mmCIF file of C-alpha atoms in Angstrom:
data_model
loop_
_atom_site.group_PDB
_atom_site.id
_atom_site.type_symbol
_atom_site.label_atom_id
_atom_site.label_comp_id
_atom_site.label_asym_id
_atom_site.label_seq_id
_atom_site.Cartn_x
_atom_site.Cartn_y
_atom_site.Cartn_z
ATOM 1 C CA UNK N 1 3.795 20.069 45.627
ATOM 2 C CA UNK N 2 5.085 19.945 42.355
ATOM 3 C CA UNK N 3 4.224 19.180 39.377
ATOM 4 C CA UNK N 4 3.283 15.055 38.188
ATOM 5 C CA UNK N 5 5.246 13.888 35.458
ATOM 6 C CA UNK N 6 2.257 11.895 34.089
ATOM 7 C CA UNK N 7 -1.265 11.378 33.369
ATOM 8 C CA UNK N 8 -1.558 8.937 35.581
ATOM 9 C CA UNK N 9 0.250 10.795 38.762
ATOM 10 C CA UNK N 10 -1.991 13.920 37.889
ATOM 11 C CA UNK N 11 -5.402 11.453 37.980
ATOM 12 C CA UNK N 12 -3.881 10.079 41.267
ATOM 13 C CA UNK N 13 -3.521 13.433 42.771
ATOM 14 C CA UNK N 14 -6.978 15.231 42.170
ATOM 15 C CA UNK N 15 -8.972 11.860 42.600
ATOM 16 C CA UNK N 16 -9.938 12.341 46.177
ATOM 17 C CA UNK N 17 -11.803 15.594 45.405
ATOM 18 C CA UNK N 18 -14.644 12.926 43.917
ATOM 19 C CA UNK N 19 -15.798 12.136 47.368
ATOM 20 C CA UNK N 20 -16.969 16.026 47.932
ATOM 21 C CA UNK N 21 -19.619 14.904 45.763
ATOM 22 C CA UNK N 22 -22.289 14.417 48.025
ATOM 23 C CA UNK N 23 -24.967 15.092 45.605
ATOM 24 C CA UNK N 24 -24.135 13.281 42.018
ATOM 25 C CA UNK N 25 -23.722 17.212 40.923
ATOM 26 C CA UNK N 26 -20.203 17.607 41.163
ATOM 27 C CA UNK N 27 -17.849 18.762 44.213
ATOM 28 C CA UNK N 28 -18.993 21.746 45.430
ATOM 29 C CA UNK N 29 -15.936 23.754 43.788
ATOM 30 C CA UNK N 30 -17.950 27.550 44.678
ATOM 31 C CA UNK N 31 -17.943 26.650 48.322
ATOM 32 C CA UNK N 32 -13.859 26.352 48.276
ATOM 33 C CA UNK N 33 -11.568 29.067 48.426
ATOM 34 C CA UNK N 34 -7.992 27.975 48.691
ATOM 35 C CA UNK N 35 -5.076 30.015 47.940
ATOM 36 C CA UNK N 36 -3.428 29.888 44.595
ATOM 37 C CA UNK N 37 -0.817 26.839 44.245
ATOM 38 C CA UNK N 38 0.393 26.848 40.824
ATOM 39 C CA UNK N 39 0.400 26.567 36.827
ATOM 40 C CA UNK N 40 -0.813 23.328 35.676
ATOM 41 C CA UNK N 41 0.475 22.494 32.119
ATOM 42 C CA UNK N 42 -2.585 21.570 31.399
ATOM 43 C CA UNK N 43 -4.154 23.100 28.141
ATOM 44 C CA UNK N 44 -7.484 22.348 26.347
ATOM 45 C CA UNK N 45 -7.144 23.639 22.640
ATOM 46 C CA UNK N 46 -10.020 25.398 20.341
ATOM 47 C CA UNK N 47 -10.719 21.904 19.478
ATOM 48 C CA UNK N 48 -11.880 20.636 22.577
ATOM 49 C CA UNK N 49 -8.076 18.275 23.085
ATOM 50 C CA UNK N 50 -7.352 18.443 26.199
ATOM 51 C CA UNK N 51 -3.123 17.957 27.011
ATOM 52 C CA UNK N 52 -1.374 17.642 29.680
ATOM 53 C CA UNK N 53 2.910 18.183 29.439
ATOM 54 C CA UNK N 54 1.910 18.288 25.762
ATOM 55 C CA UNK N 55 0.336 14.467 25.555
ATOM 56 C CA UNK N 56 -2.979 14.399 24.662
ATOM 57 C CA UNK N 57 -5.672 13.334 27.555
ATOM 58 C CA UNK N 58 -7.535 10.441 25.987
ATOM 59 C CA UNK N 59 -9.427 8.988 29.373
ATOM 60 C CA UNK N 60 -12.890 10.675 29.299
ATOM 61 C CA UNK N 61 -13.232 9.642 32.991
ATOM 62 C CA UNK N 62 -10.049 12.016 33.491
ATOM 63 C CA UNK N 63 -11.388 15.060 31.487
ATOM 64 C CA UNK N 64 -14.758 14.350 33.716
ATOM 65 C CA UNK N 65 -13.051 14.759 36.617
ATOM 66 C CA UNK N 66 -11.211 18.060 35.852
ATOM 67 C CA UNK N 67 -14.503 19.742 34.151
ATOM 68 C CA UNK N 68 -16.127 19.268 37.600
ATOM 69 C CA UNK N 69 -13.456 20.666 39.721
ATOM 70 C CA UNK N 70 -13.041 23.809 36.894
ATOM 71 C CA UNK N 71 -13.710 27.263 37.473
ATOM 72 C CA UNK N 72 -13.326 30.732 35.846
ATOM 73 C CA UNK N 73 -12.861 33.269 38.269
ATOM 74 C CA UNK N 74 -13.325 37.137 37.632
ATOM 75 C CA UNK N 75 -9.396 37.870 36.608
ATOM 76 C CA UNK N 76 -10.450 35.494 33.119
ATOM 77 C CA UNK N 77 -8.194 32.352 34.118
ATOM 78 C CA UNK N 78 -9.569 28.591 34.252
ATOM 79 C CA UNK N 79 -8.499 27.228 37.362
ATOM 80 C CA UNK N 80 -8.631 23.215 38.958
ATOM 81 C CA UNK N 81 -9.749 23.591 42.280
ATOM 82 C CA UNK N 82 -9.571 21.178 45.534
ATOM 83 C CA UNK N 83 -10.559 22.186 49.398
ATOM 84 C CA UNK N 84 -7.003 23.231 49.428
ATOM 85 C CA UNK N 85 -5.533 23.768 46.386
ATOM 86 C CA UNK N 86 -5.820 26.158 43.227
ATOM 87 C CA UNK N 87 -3.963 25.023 39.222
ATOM 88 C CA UNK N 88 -4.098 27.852 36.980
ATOM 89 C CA UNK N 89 -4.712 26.320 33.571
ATOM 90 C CA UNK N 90 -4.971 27.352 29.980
ATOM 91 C CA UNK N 91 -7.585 27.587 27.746
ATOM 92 C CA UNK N 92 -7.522 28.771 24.158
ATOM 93 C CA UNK N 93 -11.320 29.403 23.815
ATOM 94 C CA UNK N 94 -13.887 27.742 25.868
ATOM 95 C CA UNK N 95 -13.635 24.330 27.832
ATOM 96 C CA UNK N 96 -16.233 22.602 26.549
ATOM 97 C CA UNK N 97 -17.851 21.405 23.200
ATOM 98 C CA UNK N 98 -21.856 21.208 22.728
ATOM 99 C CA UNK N 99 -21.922 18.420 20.228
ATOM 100 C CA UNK N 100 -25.497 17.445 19.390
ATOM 101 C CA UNK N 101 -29.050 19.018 20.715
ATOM 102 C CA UNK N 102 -32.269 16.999 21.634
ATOM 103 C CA UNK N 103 -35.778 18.504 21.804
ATOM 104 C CA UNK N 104 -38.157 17.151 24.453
ATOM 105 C CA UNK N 105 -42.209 19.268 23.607
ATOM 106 C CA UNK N 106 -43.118 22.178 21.157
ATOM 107 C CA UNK N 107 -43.976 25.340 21.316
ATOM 108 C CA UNK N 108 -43.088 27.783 24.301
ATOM 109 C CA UNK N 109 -43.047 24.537 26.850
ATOM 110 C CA UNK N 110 -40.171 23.324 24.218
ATOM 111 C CA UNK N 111 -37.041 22.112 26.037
ATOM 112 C CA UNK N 112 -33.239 22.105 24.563
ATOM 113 C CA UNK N 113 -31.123 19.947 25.743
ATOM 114 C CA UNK N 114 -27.030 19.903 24.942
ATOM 115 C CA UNK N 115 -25.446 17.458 24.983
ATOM 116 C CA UNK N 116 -21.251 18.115 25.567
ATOM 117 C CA UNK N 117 -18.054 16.485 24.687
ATOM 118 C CA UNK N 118 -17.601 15.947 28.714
ATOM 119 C CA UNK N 119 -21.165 14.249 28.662
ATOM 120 C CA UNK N 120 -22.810 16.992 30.717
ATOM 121 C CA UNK N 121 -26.426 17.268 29.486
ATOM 122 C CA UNK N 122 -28.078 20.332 30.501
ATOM 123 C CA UNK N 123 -31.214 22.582 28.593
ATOM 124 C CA UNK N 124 -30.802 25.711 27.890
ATOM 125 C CA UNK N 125 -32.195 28.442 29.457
ATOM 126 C CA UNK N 126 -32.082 30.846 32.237
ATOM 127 C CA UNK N 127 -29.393 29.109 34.176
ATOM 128 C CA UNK N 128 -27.518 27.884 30.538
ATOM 129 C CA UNK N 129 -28.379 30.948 28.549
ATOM 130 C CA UNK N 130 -27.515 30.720 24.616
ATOM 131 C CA UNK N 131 -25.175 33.582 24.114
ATOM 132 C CA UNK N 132 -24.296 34.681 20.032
ATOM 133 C CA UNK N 133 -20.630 36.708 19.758
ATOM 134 C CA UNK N 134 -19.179 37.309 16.055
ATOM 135 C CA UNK N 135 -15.674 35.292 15.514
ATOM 136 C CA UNK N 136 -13.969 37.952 14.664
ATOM 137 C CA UNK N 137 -11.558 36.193 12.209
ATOM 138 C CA UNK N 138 -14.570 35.060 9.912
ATOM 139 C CA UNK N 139 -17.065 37.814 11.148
ATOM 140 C CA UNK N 140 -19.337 34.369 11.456
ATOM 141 C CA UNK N 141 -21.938 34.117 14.587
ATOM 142 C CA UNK N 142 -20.469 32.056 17.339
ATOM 143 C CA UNK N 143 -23.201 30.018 19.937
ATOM 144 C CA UNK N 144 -22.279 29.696 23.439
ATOM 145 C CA UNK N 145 -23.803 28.369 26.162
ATOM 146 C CA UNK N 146 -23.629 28.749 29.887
ATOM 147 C CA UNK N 147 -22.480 25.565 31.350
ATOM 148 C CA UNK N 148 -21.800 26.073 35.030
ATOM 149 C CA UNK N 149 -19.152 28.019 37.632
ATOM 150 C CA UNK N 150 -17.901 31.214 34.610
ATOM 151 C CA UNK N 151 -17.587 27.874 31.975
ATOM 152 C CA UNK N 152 -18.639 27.608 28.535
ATOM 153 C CA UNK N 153 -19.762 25.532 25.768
ATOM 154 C CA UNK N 154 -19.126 26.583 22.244
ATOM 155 C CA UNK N 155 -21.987 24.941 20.316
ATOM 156 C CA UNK N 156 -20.435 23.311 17.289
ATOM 157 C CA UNK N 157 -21.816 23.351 13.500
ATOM 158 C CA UNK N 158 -23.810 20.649 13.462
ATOM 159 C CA UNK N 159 -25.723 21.123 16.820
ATOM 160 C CA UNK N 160 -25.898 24.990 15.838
ATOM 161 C CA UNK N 161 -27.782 23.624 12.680
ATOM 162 C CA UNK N 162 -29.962 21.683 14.447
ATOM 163 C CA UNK N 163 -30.675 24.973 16.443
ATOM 164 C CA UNK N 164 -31.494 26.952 13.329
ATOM 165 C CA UNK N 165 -33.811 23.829 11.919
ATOM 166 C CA UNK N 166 -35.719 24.774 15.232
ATOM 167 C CA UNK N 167 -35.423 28.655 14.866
ATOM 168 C CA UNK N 168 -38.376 31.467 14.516
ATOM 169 C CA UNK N 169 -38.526 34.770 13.853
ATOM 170 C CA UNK N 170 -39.339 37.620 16.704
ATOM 171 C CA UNK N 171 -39.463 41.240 16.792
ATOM 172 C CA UNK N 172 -37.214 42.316 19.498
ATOM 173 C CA UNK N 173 -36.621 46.174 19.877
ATOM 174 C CA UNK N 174 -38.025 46.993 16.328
ATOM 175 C CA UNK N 175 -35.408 44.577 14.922
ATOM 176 C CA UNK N 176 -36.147 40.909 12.957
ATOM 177 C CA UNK N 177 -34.296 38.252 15.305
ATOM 178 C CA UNK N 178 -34.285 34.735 14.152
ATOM 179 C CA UNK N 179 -33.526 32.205 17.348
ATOM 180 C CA UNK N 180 -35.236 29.572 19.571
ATOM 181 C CA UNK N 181 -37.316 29.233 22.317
ATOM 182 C CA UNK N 182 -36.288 26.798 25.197
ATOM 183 C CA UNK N 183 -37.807 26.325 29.145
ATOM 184 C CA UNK N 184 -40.323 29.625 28.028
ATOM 185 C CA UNK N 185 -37.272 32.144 26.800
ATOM 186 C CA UNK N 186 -36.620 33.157 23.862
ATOM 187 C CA UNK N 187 -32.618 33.050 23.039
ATOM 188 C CA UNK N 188 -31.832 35.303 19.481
ATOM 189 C CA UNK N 189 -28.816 33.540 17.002
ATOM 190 C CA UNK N 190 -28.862 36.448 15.066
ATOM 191 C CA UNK N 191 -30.757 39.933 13.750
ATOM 192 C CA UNK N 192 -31.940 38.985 10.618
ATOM 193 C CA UNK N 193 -33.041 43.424 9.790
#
């Protein structure tokens, strides 16, 4: 099959994967296995713009649709999967943005909940661990977050602020960590000595 010349043909051609969903969770994309197809030109910049022949994807229903048939396998590529199909895509960072944070109790029983640019909502914890890497352009800390199938949210500034409103110090391995506690774990943004 090759390749749609528009938004609208590509919508039109991964559209029937929504009735996998048999559980309001998504298709179940780690069940499938089908051989490799092709490159899509689909590309979702640092930004979290998502493009398609170069043409911006505006239609969040669209984007919603290809986050839940998305998976990153073990060679590092983002692919769009259907029963019998497999897109390569690209990805210039992570897929996903994690725009704003809500808090739901206090203390250890405290819950975080991201909220992301794809409208997943999702608390962090042991199945969306917070993971801290160091851009190495600004030598800044970076927050990720787990989302689901190899995929990733990059936590943007303001939610990461939030996150450090709501951050305590620990002793972990003789070392000063500053982070937060969500769902009982403890999840470090950064040594602090």
């Amino acid at each position: 099959m090759g390749e749609p010349d528009s938004q609208a043909e590509l919508a039109r051609q991964f559209e029937h994967v929504a009735q996998y969903d048999t559980t309001g969770k998504g298709p179940p994309v780690d069940q499938w296995d089908p051989p490799f197809t092709d490159d899509l030109e689909l590309f979702i910049n640092r930004n979290g713009r998502w493009f398609y022949q170069g043409r911006e994807i505006e239609r969040l229903a669209l984007r919603r649709l290809f986050a839940s048939i998305m998976r990153r396998e073990s060679d590092g590529y983002y692919y769009l999967l259907t029963p019998h199909e497999k897109y390569r895509i690209q990805v210039e960072d992570v897929p996903f943005l994690a725009h704003s944070v809500e808090q739901e109790g206090e203390g250890d029983g405290r819950v975080l909940w991201l909220h992301t640019d794809v409208e997943d909502r999702f608390p962090i914890g042991d199945s969306h661990p917070l993971i801290v890497r160091t851009d190495d352009k600004r030598g800044e800390p970076q927050p990720y977050v787990m989302v689901r199938r190899g995929l990733q949210a990059r936590i943007e500034r303001s939610a990461f602020y939030h996150l450090t409103e709501l951050a305590e110090e620990r002793a972990i391995n003789g070392a000063t960590h500053v982070g937060v506690v969500s769902q009982g774990s403890f999840f470090s943004l950064g040594r602090i000595g």
